[in-house]
Coordinates of C-alpha atoms and ligand atoms in Angstrom, one line a residue:
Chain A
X6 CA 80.5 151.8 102.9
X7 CA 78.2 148.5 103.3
X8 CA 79.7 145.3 104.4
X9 CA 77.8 142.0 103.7
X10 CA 76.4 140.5 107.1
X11 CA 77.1 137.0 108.6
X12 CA 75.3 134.9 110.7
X13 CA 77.0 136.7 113.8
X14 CA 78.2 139.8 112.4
X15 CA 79.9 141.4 109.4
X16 CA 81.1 139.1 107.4
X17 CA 84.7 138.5 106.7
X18 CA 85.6 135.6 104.5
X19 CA 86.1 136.0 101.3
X20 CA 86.6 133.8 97.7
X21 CA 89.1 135.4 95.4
X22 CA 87.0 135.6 92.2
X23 CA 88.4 133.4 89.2
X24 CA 90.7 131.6 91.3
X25 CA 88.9 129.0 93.0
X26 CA 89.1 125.5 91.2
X27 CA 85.6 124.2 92.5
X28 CA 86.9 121.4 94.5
X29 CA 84.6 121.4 97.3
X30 CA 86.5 120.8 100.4
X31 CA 85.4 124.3 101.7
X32 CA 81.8 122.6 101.7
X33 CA 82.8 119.4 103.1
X34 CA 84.0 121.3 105.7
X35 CA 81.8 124.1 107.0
X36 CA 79.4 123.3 109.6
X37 CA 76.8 125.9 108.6
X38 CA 76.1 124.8 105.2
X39 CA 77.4 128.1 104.2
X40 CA 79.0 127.7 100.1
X41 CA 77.2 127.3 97.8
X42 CA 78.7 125.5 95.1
X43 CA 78.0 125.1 91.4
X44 CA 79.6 123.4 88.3
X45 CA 81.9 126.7 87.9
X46 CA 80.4 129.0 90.6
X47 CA 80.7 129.4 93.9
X48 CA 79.3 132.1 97.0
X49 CA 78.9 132.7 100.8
X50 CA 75.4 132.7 102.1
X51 CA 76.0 135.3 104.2
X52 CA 73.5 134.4 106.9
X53 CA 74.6 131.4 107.6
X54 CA 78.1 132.1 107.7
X55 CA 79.8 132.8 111.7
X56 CA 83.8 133.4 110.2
X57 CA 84.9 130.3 112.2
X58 CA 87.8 130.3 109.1
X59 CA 87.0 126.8 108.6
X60 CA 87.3 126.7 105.1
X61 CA 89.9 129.3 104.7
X62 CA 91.8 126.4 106.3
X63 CA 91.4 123.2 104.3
X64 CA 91.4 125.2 100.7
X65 CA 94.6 123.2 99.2
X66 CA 95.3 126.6 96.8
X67 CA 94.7 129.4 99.3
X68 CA 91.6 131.0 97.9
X69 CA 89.6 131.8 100.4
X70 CA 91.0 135.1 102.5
X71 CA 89.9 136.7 106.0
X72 CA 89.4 140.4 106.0
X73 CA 89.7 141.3 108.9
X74 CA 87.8 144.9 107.7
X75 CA 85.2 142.9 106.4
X76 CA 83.5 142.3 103.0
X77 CA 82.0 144.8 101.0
X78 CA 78.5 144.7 100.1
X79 CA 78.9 145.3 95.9
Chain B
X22 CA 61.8 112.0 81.5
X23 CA 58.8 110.7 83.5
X24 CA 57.3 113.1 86.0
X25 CA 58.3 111.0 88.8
X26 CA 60.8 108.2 89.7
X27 CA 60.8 105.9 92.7
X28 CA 64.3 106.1 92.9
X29 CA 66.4 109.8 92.0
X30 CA 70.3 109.7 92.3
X31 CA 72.3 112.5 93.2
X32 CA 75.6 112.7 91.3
X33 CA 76.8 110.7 88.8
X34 CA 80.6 109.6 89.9
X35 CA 81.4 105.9 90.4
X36 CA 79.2 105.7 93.7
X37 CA 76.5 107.3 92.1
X38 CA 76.3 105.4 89.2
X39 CA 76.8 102.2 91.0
X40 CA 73.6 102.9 93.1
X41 CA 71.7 103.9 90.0
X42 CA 72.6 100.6 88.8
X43 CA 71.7 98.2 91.3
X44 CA 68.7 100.1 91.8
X45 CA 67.8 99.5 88.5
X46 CA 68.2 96.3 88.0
X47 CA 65.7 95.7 90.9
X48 CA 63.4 97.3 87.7
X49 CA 62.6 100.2 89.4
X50 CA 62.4 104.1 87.7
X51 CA 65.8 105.6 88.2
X52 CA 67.0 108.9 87.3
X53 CA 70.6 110.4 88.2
X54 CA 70.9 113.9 87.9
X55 CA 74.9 115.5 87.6
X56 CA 75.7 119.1 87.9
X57 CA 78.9 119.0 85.8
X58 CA 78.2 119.1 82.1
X59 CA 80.6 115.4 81.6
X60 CA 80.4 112.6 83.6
X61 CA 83.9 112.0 84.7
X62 CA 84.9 115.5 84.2
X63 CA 86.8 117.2 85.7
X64 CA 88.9 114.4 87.4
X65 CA 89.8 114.8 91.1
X66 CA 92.1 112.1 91.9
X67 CA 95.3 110.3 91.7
X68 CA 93.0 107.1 89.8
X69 CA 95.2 104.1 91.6
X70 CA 92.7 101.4 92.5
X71 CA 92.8 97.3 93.0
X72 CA 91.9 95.2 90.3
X73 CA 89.8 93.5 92.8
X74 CA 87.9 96.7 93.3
X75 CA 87.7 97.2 89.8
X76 CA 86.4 93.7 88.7
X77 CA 83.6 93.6 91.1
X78 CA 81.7 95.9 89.1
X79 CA 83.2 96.4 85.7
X80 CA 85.0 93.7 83.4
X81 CA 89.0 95.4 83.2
X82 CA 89.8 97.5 79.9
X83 CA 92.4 98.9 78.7
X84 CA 90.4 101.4 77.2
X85 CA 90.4 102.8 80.8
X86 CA 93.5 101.3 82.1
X87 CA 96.6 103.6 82.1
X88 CA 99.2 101.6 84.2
X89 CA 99.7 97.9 85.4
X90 CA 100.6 98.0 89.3
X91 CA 102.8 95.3 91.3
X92 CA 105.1 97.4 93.2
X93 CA 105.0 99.7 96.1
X94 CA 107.8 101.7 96.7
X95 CA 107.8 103.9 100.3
X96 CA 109.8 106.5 100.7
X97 CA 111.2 107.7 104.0
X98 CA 111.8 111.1 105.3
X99 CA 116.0 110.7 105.0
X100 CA 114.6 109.5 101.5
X101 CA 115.4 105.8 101.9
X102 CA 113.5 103.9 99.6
X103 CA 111.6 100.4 100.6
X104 CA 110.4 98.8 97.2
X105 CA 107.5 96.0 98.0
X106 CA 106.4 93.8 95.4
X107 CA 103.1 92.0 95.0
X108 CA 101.8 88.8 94.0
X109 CA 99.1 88.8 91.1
X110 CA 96.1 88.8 93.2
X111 CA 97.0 92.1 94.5
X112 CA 97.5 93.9 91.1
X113 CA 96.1 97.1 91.0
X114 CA 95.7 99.7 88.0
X115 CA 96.2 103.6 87.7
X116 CA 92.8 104.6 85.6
X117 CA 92.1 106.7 83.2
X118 CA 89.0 108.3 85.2
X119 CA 87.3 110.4 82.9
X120 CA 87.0 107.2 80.9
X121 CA 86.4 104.7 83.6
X122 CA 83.3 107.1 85.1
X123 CA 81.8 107.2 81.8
X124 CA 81.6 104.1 81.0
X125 CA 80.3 103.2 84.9
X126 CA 77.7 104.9 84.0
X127 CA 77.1 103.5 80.7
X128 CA 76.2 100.0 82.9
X129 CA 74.0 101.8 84.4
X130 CA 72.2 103.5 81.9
X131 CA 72.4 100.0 80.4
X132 CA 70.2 98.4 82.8
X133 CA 67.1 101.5 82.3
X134 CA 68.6 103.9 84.5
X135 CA 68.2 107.9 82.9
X136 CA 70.5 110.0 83.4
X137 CA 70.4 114.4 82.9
X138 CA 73.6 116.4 83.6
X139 CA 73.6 120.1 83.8
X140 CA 71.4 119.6 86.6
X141 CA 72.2 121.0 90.1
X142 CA 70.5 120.1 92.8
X143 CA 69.8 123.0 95.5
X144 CA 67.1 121.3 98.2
X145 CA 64.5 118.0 98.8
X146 CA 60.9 118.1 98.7
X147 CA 59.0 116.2 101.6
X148 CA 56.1 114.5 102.9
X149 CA 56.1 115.1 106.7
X150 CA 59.2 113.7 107.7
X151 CA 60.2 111.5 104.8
X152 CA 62.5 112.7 101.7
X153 CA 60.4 112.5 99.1
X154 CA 62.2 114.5 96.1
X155 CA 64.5 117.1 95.1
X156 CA 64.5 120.7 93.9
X157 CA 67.2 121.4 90.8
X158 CA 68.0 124.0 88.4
X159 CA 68.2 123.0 84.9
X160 CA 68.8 125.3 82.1
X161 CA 68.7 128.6 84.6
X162 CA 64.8 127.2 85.6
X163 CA 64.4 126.1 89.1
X164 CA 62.6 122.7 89.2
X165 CA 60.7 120.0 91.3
X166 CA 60.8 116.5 90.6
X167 CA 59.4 113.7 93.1
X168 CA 60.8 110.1 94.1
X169 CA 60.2 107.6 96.5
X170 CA 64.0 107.3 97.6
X171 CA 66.6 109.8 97.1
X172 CA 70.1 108.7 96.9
X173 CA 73.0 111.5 98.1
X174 CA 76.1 110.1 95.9
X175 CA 77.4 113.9 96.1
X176 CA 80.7 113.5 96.9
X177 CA 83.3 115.4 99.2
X178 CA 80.9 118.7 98.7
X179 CA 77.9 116.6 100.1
X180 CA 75.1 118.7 100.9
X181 CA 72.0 116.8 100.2
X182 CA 72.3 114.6 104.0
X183 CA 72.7 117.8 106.1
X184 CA 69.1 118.8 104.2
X185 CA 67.2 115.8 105.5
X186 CA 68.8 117.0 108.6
X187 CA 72.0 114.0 109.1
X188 CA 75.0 116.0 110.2
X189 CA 77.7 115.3 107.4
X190 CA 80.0 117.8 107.1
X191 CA 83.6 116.3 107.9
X192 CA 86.2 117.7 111.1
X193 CA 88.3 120.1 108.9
X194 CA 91.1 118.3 111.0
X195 CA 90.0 114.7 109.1
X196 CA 90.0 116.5 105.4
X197 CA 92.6 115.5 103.8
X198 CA 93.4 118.9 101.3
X199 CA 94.9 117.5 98.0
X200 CA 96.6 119.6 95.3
X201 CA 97.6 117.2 92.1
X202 CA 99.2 118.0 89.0
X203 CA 99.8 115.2 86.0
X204 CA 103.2 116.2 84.5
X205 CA 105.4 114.7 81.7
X206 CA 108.7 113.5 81.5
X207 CA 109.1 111.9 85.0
X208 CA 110.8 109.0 85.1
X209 CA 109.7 106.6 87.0
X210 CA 108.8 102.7 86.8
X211 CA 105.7 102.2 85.3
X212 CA 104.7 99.8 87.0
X213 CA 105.3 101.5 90.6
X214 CA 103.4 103.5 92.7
X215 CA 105.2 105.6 95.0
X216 CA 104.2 107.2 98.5
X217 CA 106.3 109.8 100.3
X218 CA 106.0 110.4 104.3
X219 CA 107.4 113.0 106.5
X220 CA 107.4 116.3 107.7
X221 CA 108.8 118.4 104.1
X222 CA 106.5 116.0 101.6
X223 CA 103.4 115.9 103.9
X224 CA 102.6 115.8 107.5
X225 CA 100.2 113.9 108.4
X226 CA 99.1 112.9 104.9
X227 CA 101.5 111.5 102.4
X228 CA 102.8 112.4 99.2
X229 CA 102.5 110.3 96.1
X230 CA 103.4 109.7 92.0
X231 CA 101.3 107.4 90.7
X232 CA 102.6 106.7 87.1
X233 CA 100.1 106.9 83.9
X234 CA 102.7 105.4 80.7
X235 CA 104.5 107.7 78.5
X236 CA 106.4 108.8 81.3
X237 CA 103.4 110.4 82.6
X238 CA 102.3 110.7 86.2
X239 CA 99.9 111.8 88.8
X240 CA 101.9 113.8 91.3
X241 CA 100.0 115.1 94.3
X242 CA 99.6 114.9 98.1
X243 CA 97.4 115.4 100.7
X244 CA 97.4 117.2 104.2
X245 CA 95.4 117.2 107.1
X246 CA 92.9 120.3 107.3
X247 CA 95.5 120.5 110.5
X248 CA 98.2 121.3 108.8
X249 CA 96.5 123.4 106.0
X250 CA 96.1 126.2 108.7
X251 CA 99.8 126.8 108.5
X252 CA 100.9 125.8 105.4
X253 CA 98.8 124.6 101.8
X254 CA 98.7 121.7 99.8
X255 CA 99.7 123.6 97.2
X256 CA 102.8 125.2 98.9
X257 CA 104.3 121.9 99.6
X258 CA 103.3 120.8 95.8
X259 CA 105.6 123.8 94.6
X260 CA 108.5 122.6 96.8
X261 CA 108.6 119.0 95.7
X262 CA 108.3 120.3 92.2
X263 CA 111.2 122.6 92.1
X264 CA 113.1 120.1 94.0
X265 CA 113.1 117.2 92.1
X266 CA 110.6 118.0 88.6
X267 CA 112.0 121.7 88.1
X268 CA 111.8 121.1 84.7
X269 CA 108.9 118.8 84.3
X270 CA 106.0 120.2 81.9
X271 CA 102.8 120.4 83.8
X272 CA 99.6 118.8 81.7
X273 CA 96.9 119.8 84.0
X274 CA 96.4 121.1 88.1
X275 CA 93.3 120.5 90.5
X276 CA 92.9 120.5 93.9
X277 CA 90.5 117.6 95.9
X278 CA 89.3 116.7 99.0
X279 CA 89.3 113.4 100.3
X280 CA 87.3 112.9 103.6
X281 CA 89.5 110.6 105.4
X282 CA 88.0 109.2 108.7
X283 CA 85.0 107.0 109.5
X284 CA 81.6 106.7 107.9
X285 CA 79.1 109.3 109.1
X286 CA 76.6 107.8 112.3
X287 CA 74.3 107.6 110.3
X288 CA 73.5 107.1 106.4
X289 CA 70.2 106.7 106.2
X290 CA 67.0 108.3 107.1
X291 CA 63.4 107.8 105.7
X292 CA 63.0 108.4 102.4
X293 CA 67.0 109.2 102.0
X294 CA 69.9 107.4 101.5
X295 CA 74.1 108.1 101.6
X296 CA 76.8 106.7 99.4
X297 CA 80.1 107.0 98.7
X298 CA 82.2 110.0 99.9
X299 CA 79.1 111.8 100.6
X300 CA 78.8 109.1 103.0
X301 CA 82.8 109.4 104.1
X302 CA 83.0 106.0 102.9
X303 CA 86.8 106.5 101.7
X304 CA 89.7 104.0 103.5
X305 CA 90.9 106.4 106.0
X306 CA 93.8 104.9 105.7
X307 CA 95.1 105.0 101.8
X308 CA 92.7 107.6 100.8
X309 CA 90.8 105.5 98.3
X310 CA 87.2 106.2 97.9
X311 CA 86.8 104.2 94.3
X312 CA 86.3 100.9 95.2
X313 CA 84.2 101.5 98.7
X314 CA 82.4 104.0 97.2
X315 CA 81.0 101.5 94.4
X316 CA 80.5 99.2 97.4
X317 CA 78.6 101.1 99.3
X318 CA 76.5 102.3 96.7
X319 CA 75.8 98.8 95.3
X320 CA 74.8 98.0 98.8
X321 CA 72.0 100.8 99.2
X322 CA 70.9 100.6 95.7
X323 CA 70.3 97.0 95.5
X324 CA 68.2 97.9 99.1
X325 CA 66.8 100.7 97.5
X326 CA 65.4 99.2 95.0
X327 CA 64.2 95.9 97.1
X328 CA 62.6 98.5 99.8
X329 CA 60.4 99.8 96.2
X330 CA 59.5 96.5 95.3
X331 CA 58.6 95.0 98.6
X332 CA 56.5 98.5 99.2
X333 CA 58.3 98.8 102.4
X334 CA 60.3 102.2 102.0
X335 CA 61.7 101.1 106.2
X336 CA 63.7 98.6 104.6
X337 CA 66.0 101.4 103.6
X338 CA 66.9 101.9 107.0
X339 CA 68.9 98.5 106.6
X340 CA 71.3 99.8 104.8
X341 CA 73.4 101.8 108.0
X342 CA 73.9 97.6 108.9
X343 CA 74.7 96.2 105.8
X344 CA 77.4 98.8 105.0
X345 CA 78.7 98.2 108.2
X346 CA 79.2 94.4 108.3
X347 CA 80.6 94.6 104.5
X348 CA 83.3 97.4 105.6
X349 CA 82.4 100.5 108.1
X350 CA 83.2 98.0 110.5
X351 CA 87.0 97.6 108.4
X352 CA 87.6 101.3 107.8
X353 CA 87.1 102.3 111.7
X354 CA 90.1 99.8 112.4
X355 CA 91.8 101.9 109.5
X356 CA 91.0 104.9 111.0
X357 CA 93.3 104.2 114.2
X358 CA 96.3 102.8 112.5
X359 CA 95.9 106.3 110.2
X360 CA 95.9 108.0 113.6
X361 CA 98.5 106.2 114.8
X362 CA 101.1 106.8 111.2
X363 CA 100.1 110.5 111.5
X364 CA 101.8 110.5 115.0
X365 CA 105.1 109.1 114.0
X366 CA 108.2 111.6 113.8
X367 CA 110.1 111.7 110.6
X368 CA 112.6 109.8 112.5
X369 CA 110.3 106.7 113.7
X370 CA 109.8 106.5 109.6
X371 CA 113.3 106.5 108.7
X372 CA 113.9 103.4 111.6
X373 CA 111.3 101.8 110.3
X374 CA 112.5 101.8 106.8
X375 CA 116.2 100.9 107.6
X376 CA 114.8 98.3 109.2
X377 CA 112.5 97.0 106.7
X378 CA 115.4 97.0 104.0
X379 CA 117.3 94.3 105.9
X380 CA 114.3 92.3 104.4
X381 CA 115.9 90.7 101.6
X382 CA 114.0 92.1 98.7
X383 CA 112.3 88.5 97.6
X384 CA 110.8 88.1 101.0
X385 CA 109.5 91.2 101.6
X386 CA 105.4 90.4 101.6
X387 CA 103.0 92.9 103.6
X388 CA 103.1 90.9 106.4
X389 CA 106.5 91.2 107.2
X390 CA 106.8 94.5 106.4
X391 CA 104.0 95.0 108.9
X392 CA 105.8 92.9 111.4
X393 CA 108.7 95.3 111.3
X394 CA 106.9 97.9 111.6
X395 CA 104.9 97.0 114.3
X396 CA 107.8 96.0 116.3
X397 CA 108.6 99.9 116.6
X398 CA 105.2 101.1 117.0
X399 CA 103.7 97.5 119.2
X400 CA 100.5 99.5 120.2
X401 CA 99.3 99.1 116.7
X402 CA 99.5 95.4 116.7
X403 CA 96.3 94.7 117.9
X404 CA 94.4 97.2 115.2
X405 CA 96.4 95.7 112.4
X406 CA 95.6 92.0 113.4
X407 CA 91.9 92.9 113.4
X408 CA 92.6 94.2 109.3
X409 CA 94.0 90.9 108.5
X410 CA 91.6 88.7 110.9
X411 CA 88.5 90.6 110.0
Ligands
FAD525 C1 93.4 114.5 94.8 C2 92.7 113.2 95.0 C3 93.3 112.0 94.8 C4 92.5 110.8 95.0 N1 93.1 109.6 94.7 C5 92.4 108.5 94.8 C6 93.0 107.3 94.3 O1 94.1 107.2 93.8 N2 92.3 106.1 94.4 C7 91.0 106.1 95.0 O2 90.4 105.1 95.1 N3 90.4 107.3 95.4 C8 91.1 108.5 95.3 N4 90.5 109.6 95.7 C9 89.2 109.6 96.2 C10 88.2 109.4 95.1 O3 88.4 110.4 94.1 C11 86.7 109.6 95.6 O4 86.6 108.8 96.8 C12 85.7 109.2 94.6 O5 85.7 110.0 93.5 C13 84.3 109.2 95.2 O6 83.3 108.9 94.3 P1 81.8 109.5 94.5 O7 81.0 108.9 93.4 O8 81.4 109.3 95.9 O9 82.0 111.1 94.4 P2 82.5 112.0 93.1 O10 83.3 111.2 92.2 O11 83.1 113.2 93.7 O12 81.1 112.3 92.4 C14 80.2 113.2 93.0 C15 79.4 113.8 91.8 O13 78.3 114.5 92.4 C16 78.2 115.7 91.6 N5 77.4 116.7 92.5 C17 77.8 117.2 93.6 N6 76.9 118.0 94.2 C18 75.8 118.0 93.3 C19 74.6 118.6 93.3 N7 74.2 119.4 94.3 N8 73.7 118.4 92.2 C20 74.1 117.5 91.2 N9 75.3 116.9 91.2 C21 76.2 117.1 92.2 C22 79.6 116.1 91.3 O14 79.6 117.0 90.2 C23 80.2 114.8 91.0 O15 80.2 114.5 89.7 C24 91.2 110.9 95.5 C25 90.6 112.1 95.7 C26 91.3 113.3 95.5 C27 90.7 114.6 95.8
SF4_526 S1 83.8 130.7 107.8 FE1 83.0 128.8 108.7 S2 80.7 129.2 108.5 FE2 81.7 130.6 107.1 S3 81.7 129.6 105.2 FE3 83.7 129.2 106.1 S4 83.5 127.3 107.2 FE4 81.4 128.0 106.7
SF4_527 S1 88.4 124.7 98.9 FE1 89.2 126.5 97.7 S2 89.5 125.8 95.6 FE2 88.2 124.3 96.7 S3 86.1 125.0 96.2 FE3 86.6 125.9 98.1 S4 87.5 127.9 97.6 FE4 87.4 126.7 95.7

C-alpha cells in the first residue's frame, strides 16, 4: 500500500469527500498554508502539511478525520 | 478586461467591494476578481449589523432589510432572561446578505470598477520585492494578470497575505467555529435579537437567534477553536435544536468562521494591501465583521487609489496607521473584555443577570447594565471605560 506523504511524514489528515461545506476555517487556521480551497473543492498539499490536527480542530461539522494509519495514496 | 489594472481586488464580499469602490472613485483601473460563481452567495453569517454601519456606505432598503432591531435580550446559563432596549440611534437591522452583497457591489461597479467571478486566485506575481499582480484560474486556464496594488479582501480563508510573506493565519484558539441553520416557525419577537452564554449553549462563544420576519430566524453559535477539540459547533447546534426547536423545519445549514481577536501586525506590505477578515478586522467582541470590514476597506482603498494617483505606491504603507486610529486601536480594548467574558463561570453569568433584572426595565441603558456587570467582574472596568472614552 502507498500512503500520501506530509511535510514530516506520512500523512494523516484526512477530508471526508462530499461532506465538507467549504467554509474555510480549516485555512484560516493552518500555519502551513496547507488546504487548498476552491468554490466547491477542497485538498491537502501534502508537502506542506506536518499533522499538527489544527484544522481537524476548528471544523464546526467534524469533517476533517486523523488516521492514525495514514492516508492512502489513490 | 484591460491587460492590466493599477488596482486588482481579491474577493468580492462587502470589504472587497468597499475597497474596489473607494479605489475607484480615486479614478483609478479596478478590477475585483471572486471565486464563487454569485456575489453574496453562499451566505456565511447571522446578517445582524447597526444601521450606523449600514448607512456609512449604503442608503438603508428594505429590499435588503429583513428585520428592524431595538431590543437585546441576554440569556443566562439558569436561562434567566435580561431584555435591553435601545434608543433609535442604536437601531440595528438583520440583512438579507445575499441581497445586501450584491448590491455593495453594484456601488462599486457603479463608480468604473470591473468585476469577473469564477475566478480563483492561486498566487502573486512580483517585481523584486513588491506585489505586483496575481495568478488565477478562470474557466480551467491558469492566468496572469498585473497591477500596481493588490488588495487581499479574502476573507476568513485568507491566503493571498501569507504569499507576500505577512503571517495571517489566525490561533485556532481565537477562531470562533460557527455552525448556523435558518429555520421556520420560531417564535420569537421580531424585533429582538437574542444571545445565549454558558457552558451547554457555547463556551467561550455565545449562542444566538437572530430573527428574519415570517417567523423566520438565524439560529447559530460559535465556539472557540478551544473548545472545538472536544466538542463541535455542530454537536451543540443539534442539542439546542432538539431542546427547544424539535420540530422546527430547517431552510438551509452552513458552517463559518469568524476570526475573533486583533487585527494582524501588520496589513500592509509594498505593493499589497489587507482588508476586512482577511485582515481579522472583525469586533472580537460581538463577532461582527460587516461594518469594520467596509471600514477598513474604504480606508485602504481610498489610500490605494491616492498612493496611484500621487505615483507614490509607499503611501500604501499608511494604511497599518489609519486603520489603527479609526478602530484597531478600539477592537484591541474589545479583545480583553472578550477574554475576560470567556472566563466567567456559568454561575458569575447567572449573578450577573439576577442582578441586572433588579434594573427596572425602563431604565435599563447599556451603561447600567455595564455598571452591574462590572461590579462583579471590577477588573474589566478600566477596558470598558476606554470603549466608551475612546
Ligand atoms: C456563522 C457566522 C455568523 C456571522 N454573523 C455576523 C453578524 O451577524 N454580523 C456581522 O457583522 N458579521 C457576522 N459574521 C462575520 C461576517 O460574515 C464577516 O466578517 C464578513 O463577511 C467579512 O467580509 P469580507 O468581505 O471580509 O469577507 P467575505 O464576506 O468572506 O468575502 C470574501 C470573499 O472572497 C472570496 N475569495 C476567497 N478566496 C478567494 C480566492 N483565492 N480567489 C478569489 N476569491 C476568493 C470568497 O469567495 C468571498 O466571496 C458572521 C460570520 C459567520 C461565519
Ligand atoms: S494538520 Fe496542520 S498543517 Fe496539516 S492541513 Fe491541518 S492545520 Fe494544516
Ligand atoms: S473547516 Fe470543515 S467544513 Fe469548513 S472548509 Fe474545512 S473541512 Fe470544510
Amino acid at each position: 500500500m502507498e500512503y500520501r506523504q506530509a511535510k514530516t511524514g506520512v500523512l494523516m489528515i484526512e477530508i471526508l469527500p462530499d461532506k465538507c461545506d467549504f467554509c474555510g476555517c480549516c485555512v484560516g487556521v493552518c500555519p502551513e498554508d496547507a488546504i487548498e480551497l476552491k468554490e466547491a473543492e477542497i485538498f491537502i498539499i501534502d508537502e506542506r502539511c506536518t499533522n499538527c490536527s489544527k484544522c481537524i480542530w476548528s471544523c464546526p461539522i467534524e469533517v476533517i478525520m486523523f488516521n492514525k494509519e495514514g492516508v492512502v495514496a489513490k | 478586461m484591460k491587460e492590466e489594472y493599477d488596482i486588482i481586488v481579491v474577493g468580492a464580499g462587502p470589504a472587497g467591494s468597499m475597497a474596489a469602490r473607494f479605489a475607484a472613485e480615486k479614478g483609478v483601473s479596478v478590477l475585483m476578481l471572486e471565486k464563487d460563481r454569485d456575489v453574496g452567495y453562499p451566505v456565511r453569517c447571522g446578517e445582524a449589523i447597526s444601521k450606523a454601519g449600514v448607512e456609512e456606505f449604503i442608503d438603508s432598503n428594505e429590499l435588503w432589510i429583513k428585520a428592524h432591531i431595538n431590543k437585546f435580550s441576554f440569556i443566562a446559563p439558569d436561562e434567566t432572561e435580561v431584555l435591553l432596549q435601545f434608543d433609535s440611534e442604536q437601531e440595528g437591522y438583520v440583512l438579507e446578505r445575499r441581497i445586501f452583497d450584491y448590491e455593495l457591489a453594484k456601488t462599486a461597479v457603479n463608480t468604473g470598477a470591473q468585476i469577473l467571478t469564477r475566478t480563483y486566485v492561486n498566487g502573486l506575481l512580483f517585481d523584486d520585492d513588491k506585489v505586483a499582480g496575481v495568478k488565477y484560474e478562470h474557466n480551467g486556464e491558469q492566468k496572469e494578470l498585473k497591477a500596481k496594488i493588490v488588495i487581499a479582501a479574502d476573507g476568513v480563508e485568507s491566503r493571498v497575505g501569507r504569499w507576500a510573506g505577512l503571517k495571517t493565519h489566525i490561533d485556532f484558539r481565537d477562531m470562533e467555529c460557527c455552525t448556523q441553520i435558518t429555520a421556520a416557525n420560531i417564535n420569537v419577537d421580531p424585533n429582538t435579537l437574542y444571545f445565549y452564554f454558558g457552558e451547554e449553549f457555547a463556551p467561550e462563544g455565545y449562542f444566538w437567534i437572530f430573527p428574519k420576519g415570517d417567523n423566520i430566524a438565524n439560529i447559530g453559535l460559535g465556539v472557540s477553536g478551544m473548545i472545538g477539540k472536544k466538542k463541535s459547533a455542530q454537536s451543540f447546534l443539534n442539542s439546542f435544536m432538539e431542546k427547544y426547536y424539535p420540530q422546527a423545519p430547517i431552510l438551509t445549514t452552513i458552517a463559518g468562521g469568524v476570526p475573533s481577536a486583533v487585527t494582524l501586525d501588520k496589513i500592509s506590505a509594498p505593493g499589497i494591501a489587507l482588508v476586512g477578515d482577511a485582515a481579522r478586522q472583525v469586533n472580537p467582541l460581538s463577532g461582527g465583521g460587516i461594518a469594520s470590514g467596509m471600514i477598513g476597506a474604504s480606508i485602504a482603498g481610498r489610500i490605494a487609489g491616492e498612493a496611484i494617483k500621487m505615483n507614490k505606491l509607499d503611501h500604501l504603507l499608511t494604511y497599518d496607521k489609519a486603520w489603527h486610529d479609526r478602530l484597531g486601536r478600539r477592537h484591541e480594548t474589545f479583545n480583553r473584555i472578550k477574554e475576560g467574558i470567556f472566563n466567567f463561570s456559568d454561575e458569575k453569568f447567572n449573578i450577573i443577570a439576577h442582578s441586572i433584572n433588579k434594573i427596572p426595565f425602563e431604565k435599563r441603558t447599556l451603561g447600567r447594565v455595564f455598571r452591574t456587570a462590572l461590579i462583579k467582574q471590577p477588573s474589566l472596568i478600566i477596558d470598558i471605560a476606554k470603549v466608551f472614552v475612546i
